[in-house]
């Protein structure tokens, strides 16, 4: 360990380069040379890259544990300098990374779960024929994702985080649309990308605001400058508001001009939350995550359950100092989290696609995490990220395993994921069954599985916490706020337990509803290709049967589904095991029995130390006493959900749901249509954008193309047609025009064309100046227009005379003679100063009086 | 001393002969000669004006410039006439209309 510390000093911790570099190398090698490497080579490269990164992460974690430093930093290079408010200071942005107590845990989860899922995917994707050259492309993207995610969590400033943030968004897009030949998959990828962009806008605005109000973008700088965030900011009216003399009635104007002030912290926190809501699929931007299940199942497990979607929670934990300055923003986070949890859970109740159930469950659980961080229980929220990564990844991989087994008999993508076609799978898939059950227990919050501890802690703090505003003044959540969050959370937890066990019972119990199992057929093709024999069927039939309308025929004969190969079951087993034990990393309630199982709490303490000043316990609430009571309630609620699911789907075989659906058909349709949120967006936002795009298109077609381009070109072409007649190519013609022009110029120059100007020259004086010309000579009549001042031709071009008195004008005359002795006369009326009201400047083109 | 007007009238006559010749003849060699006539008419006016302005030599210097330019122009012009002859087997200027329209 000491040798390692010497090799990697805390302020020059280049081990981060290894952790980051290996997945990047894997992505590069697989992406560029993947075709030549072959599948074996790609698998080796991808796995080696991620496992190597995982091992390096473990080393880094252990070093951090034994070190006295709270963080290790590594600066790759200096990127740019931003000037801060009014250009007074500079906020340097370095390409710098750091490992501290918060992101070291994330790093382990990303690389650890990532390794398991890479192993799983190496088998799952082995015989994929749906996208050409798919295998190396898939692993290039997956490695790139791990790299981007590591950049996201290890970056030591907001811009670096943003680079990773966009990187994971890109990988998410690429992997959702991995089977791009199917239009639905491609548009699901696009939807994810666009929904995320809305969130990214918030993040960018937050960055700009942070530069203005804290003068820094790195974590330490933001925390040090966070005092500047208390400053109030006027957000309405824009500019100076509606002016007094506008046509808008005074009442309306007064209303519109009402000043709205918030603190900068609220603004920054809400903008950050917009970004977090995009990435972590919260209201109103959650709609992309259920559609993201169009990607391959390992992708859903890694990106859309375990890692990327938790980036929003990580962001809030990381900038908890900013969020805590704004109780309103914290309340918004908590309420949005709760609403998302409830909405997604209610949709999950009626979904039939197993991956859709898990997707809505993910949205719901992410809502719980936001509820946790929104009430200031950062450790609890982060703990749920940690446990959720294991059990949800396990659930997704289990679902993938089941779907894979279903492909023996059903080759339609949607039909193979439909739980109505499953049932009784536990007979054939014992390992998948046990791990799925364990994870279901964990997510349902059954003691002593992982989800119990994390969810319980969130609900406990939701009940008891309150956020104290900075300096003790400002908006504060009312007393009923905590209990409301708690009751809502319990309702969501019941639904979670119900729909997860609904999925479990429908999939693994009862009779198999997919097809008629004929064991004689099962012998075909077995043991010929080793582990991947079951993919063989896909090869024959192809994965793309689903283009046609699938008609389910339960009487068709096919071989029995069977357990997945070891590459898929080992990750399941490891994740299932973690789903059981991960809760003990922060099982605070064991303190009542003298057991200190609060590793995570102690570990994260330095990170969230500042929260002590803002996060208090509500008066009259003893969290310590309530902990066991609430634990019992949570357990009971979980059991209740499971009990209902058991009653409905095991004892009554699903009959009560049909009755309910018939009695409340509109409610049922509303739920199965996902509250028609997509339709709402389609009708409002997307419709408006489409209309805007339409009018922009029309403008482009008629105004830009029609008037600006075609009309101008037609005018020029018309001139061309006319002028072309003059372009004879004959030298004489050109010479003739030249001679004519020469003659015209000669005619012009034989006559004088004088211009006379007058301008002020000091008090009471004006200067008259005549233009020069070929041999011009002048005779001035400045006193009397009829008689010249001197009766000789002179070369004096300008004279100075007395200005006319106020209210009077003066007339001057000038005679000009040119080299040909031809004469011209100019007369000018010098205006009075008062009439012109300013400076006296005028000119007159010479007219020939004679 | 011969008055200035005499020179100017002579120059105007020569210039007119050159200009009209340039316009009415179609043989490029003749047209080049007409060009020389016009240039030399201008030279006559320049030198004549200079004769009546003793303190200034700009007119004479300018006449030398015109002669130099005329020499260069004759060289280039004859080369063009040669090239045209090789292309068209003719030195008629109304057949050299490749640039029309």
PDB file of C-alpha atoms in Angstrom, chain A residues 416-523:
ATOM      1  CA  UNK A 416     -41.452 -12.744 -26.352  1.00  0.00           C
ATOM      2  CA  UNK A 417     -41.498 -10.031 -23.681  1.00  0.00           C
ATOM      3  CA  UNK A 418     -45.212 -10.356 -22.973  1.00  0.00           C
ATOM      4  CA  UNK A 419     -45.859 -11.840 -19.545  1.00  0.00           C
ATOM      5  CA  UNK A 420     -49.172 -13.236 -20.745  1.00  0.00           C
ATOM      6  CA  UNK A 421     -47.164 -15.694 -22.807  1.00  0.00           C
ATOM      7  CA  UNK A 422     -44.923 -16.751 -19.918  1.00  0.00           C
ATOM      8  CA  UNK A 423     -45.665 -18.680 -16.769  1.00  0.00           C
ATOM      9  CA  UNK A 424     -44.133 -21.568 -14.910  1.00  0.00           C
ATOM     10  CA  UNK A 425     -40.628 -20.606 -15.930  1.00  0.00           C
ATOM     11  CA  UNK A 426     -39.233 -21.686 -12.538  1.00  0.00           C
ATOM     12  CA  UNK A 427     -39.246 -25.309 -13.684  1.00  0.00           C
ATOM     13  CA  UNK A 428     -36.770 -24.634 -16.457  1.00  0.00           C
ATOM     14  CA  UNK A 429     -34.795 -21.695 -15.101  1.00  0.00           C
ATOM     15  CA  UNK A 430     -33.969 -22.310 -11.444  1.00  0.00           C
ATOM     16  CA  UNK A 431     -31.111 -19.811 -11.161  1.00  0.00           C
ATOM     17  CA  UNK A 432     -32.958 -17.036 -12.957  1.00  0.00           C
ATOM     18  CA  UNK A 433     -35.970 -17.780 -10.807  1.00  0.00           C
ATOM     19  CA  UNK A 434     -34.170 -17.573  -7.476  1.00  0.00           C
ATOM     20  CA  UNK A 435     -32.242 -14.407  -8.360  1.00  0.00           C
ATOM     21  CA  UNK A 436     -35.381 -12.754  -9.719  1.00  0.00           C
ATOM     22  CA  UNK A 437     -37.282 -13.644  -6.553  1.00  0.00           C
ATOM     23  CA  UNK A 438     -34.545 -12.277  -4.327  1.00  0.00           C
ATOM     24  CA  UNK A 439     -34.432  -9.033  -6.266  1.00  0.00           C
ATOM     25  CA  UNK A 440     -38.221  -8.735  -6.182  1.00  0.00           C
ATOM     26  CA  UNK A 441     -38.099  -9.116  -2.415  1.00  0.00           C
ATOM     27  CA  UNK A 442     -35.399  -6.482  -2.296  1.00  0.00           C
ATOM     28  CA  UNK A 443     -37.330  -3.937  -4.345  1.00  0.00           C
ATOM     29  CA  UNK A 444     -40.538  -4.685  -2.458  1.00  0.00           C
ATOM     30  CA  UNK A 445     -38.768  -3.730   0.748  1.00  0.00           C
ATOM     31  CA  UNK A 446     -38.860  -7.021   2.610  1.00  0.00           C
ATOM     32  CA  UNK A 447     -36.525  -7.447   5.545  1.00  0.00           C
ATOM     33  CA  UNK A 448     -33.568  -8.122   5.351  1.00  0.00           C
ATOM     34  CA  UNK A 449     -33.101  -7.565   1.637  1.00  0.00           C
ATOM     35  CA  UNK A 450     -31.297  -4.505   0.301  1.00  0.00           C
ATOM     36  CA  UNK A 451     -34.274  -2.397  -0.693  1.00  0.00           C
ATOM     37  CA  UNK A 452     -35.800  -2.592   2.754  1.00  0.00           C
ATOM     38  CA  UNK A 453     -33.066  -0.590   4.406  1.00  0.00           C
ATOM     39  CA  UNK A 454     -32.604   2.012   1.736  1.00  0.00           C
ATOM     40  CA  UNK A 455     -36.272   2.693   1.040  1.00  0.00           C
ATOM     41  CA  UNK A 456     -37.061   2.744   4.710  1.00  0.00           C
ATOM     42  CA  UNK A 457     -34.408   5.288   5.458  1.00  0.00           C
ATOM     43  CA  UNK A 458     -35.719   7.533   2.691  1.00  0.00           C
ATOM     44  CA  UNK A 459     -39.281   7.350   4.007  1.00  0.00           C
ATOM     45  CA  UNK A 460     -38.148   7.913   7.575  1.00  0.00           C
ATOM     46  CA  UNK A 461     -36.314  11.081   6.659  1.00  0.00           C
ATOM     47  CA  UNK A 462     -39.128  12.198   4.366  1.00  0.00           C
ATOM     48  CA  UNK A 463     -41.342  12.073   7.432  1.00  0.00           C
ATOM     49  CA  UNK A 464     -39.036  13.739   9.899  1.00  0.00           C
ATOM     50  CA  UNK A 465     -36.710  16.094   8.057  1.00  0.00           C
ATOM     51  CA  UNK A 466     -37.081  19.754   7.441  1.00  0.00           C
ATOM     52  CA  UNK A 467     -34.817  22.089   5.539  1.00  0.00           C
ATOM     53  CA  UNK A 468     -33.851  25.252   7.369  1.00  0.00           C
ATOM     54  CA  UNK A 469     -33.408  28.251   5.083  1.00  0.00           C
ATOM     55  CA  UNK A 470     -29.996  29.934   5.054  1.00  0.00           C
ATOM     56  CA  UNK A 471     -29.620  32.710   7.655  1.00  0.00           C
ATOM     57  CA  UNK A 472     -32.805  31.409   9.247  1.00  0.00           C
ATOM     58  CA  UNK A 473     -35.163  33.429   7.076  1.00  0.00           C
ATOM     59  CA  UNK A 474     -37.057  32.588   3.950  1.00  0.00           C
ATOM     60  CA  UNK A 475     -39.593  30.088   2.775  1.00  0.00           C
ATOM     61  CA  UNK A 476     -39.888  26.901   4.754  1.00  0.00           C
ATOM     62  CA  UNK A 477     -41.966  23.820   4.065  1.00  0.00           C
ATOM     63  CA  UNK A 478     -45.108  23.580   6.228  1.00  0.00           C
ATOM     64  CA  UNK A 479     -45.426  20.938   8.944  1.00  0.00           C
ATOM     65  CA  UNK A 480     -47.787  18.695   6.998  1.00  0.00           C
ATOM     66  CA  UNK A 481     -45.253  18.439   4.189  1.00  0.00           C
ATOM     67  CA  UNK A 482     -43.213  15.612   5.742  1.00  0.00           C
ATOM     68  CA  UNK A 483     -46.139  13.358   6.687  1.00  0.00           C
ATOM     69  CA  UNK A 484     -47.640  13.918   3.231  1.00  0.00           C
ATOM     70  CA  UNK A 485     -44.441  12.761   1.567  1.00  0.00           C
ATOM     71  CA  UNK A 486     -44.357   9.768   3.887  1.00  0.00           C
ATOM     72  CA  UNK A 487     -47.922   8.656   3.134  1.00  0.00           C
ATOM     73  CA  UNK A 488     -47.376   9.102  -0.591  1.00  0.00           C
ATOM     74  CA  UNK A 489     -44.174   7.126  -0.335  1.00  0.00           C
ATOM     75  CA  UNK A 490     -45.958   4.294   1.448  1.00  0.00           C
ATOM     76  CA  UNK A 491     -48.644   4.179  -1.244  1.00  0.00           C
ATOM     77  CA  UNK A 492     -45.935   3.929  -3.863  1.00  0.00           C
ATOM     78  CA  UNK A 493     -44.173   1.203  -1.914  1.00  0.00           C
ATOM     79  CA  UNK A 494     -47.369  -0.862  -1.820  1.00  0.00           C
ATOM     80  CA  UNK A 495     -47.791  -0.526  -5.545  1.00  0.00           C
ATOM     81  CA  UNK A 496     -44.129  -1.423  -6.073  1.00  0.00           C
ATOM     82  CA  UNK A 497     -44.483  -4.639  -4.095  1.00  0.00           C
ATOM     83  CA  UNK A 498     -47.692  -5.460  -5.955  1.00  0.00           C
ATOM     84  CA  UNK A 499     -46.527  -4.961  -9.514  1.00  0.00           C
ATOM     85  CA  UNK A 500     -43.145  -6.582  -8.957  1.00  0.00           C
ATOM     86  CA  UNK A 501     -44.756  -9.702  -7.565  1.00  0.00           C
ATOM     87  CA  UNK A 502     -47.389  -9.580 -10.253  1.00  0.00           C
ATOM     88  CA  UNK A 503     -44.559  -9.800 -12.741  1.00  0.00           C
ATOM     89  CA  UNK A 504     -42.869 -12.518 -10.705  1.00  0.00           C
ATOM     90  CA  UNK A 505     -45.967 -14.688 -10.371  1.00  0.00           C
ATOM     91  CA  UNK A 506     -46.996 -14.228 -13.985  1.00  0.00           C
ATOM     92  CA  UNK A 507     -43.548 -15.140 -15.205  1.00  0.00           C
ATOM     93  CA  UNK A 508     -42.412 -17.930 -12.953  1.00  0.00           C
ATOM     94  CA  UNK A 509     -45.573 -19.549 -11.570  1.00  0.00           C
ATOM     95  CA  UNK A 510     -48.723 -21.022 -12.994  1.00  0.00           C
ATOM     96  CA  UNK A 511     -48.877 -22.874 -16.254  1.00  0.00           C
ATOM     97  CA  UNK A 512     -46.712 -22.084 -19.209  1.00  0.00           C
ATOM     98  CA  UNK A 513     -48.796 -20.170 -21.734  1.00  0.00           C
ATOM     99  CA  UNK A 514     -46.281 -19.687 -24.532  1.00  0.00           C
ATOM    100  CA  UNK A 515     -46.604 -22.828 -26.562  1.00  0.00           C
ATOM    101  CA  UNK A 516     -47.017 -26.579 -26.206  1.00  0.00           C
ATOM    102  CA  UNK A 517     -43.765 -27.952 -24.912  1.00  0.00           C
ATOM    103  CA  UNK A 518     -42.582 -30.936 -26.882  1.00  0.00           C
ATOM    104  CA  UNK A 519     -39.468 -32.426 -25.257  1.00  0.00           C
ATOM    105  CA  UNK A 520     -38.693 -34.429 -28.357  1.00  0.00           C
ATOM    106  CA  UNK A 521     -37.973 -31.220 -30.242  1.00  0.00           C
ATOM    107  CA  UNK A 522     -35.657 -30.027 -27.522  1.00  0.00           C
ATOM    108  CA  UNK A 523     -32.990 -32.547 -28.534  1.00  0.00           C
TER     109      UNK A 523
END
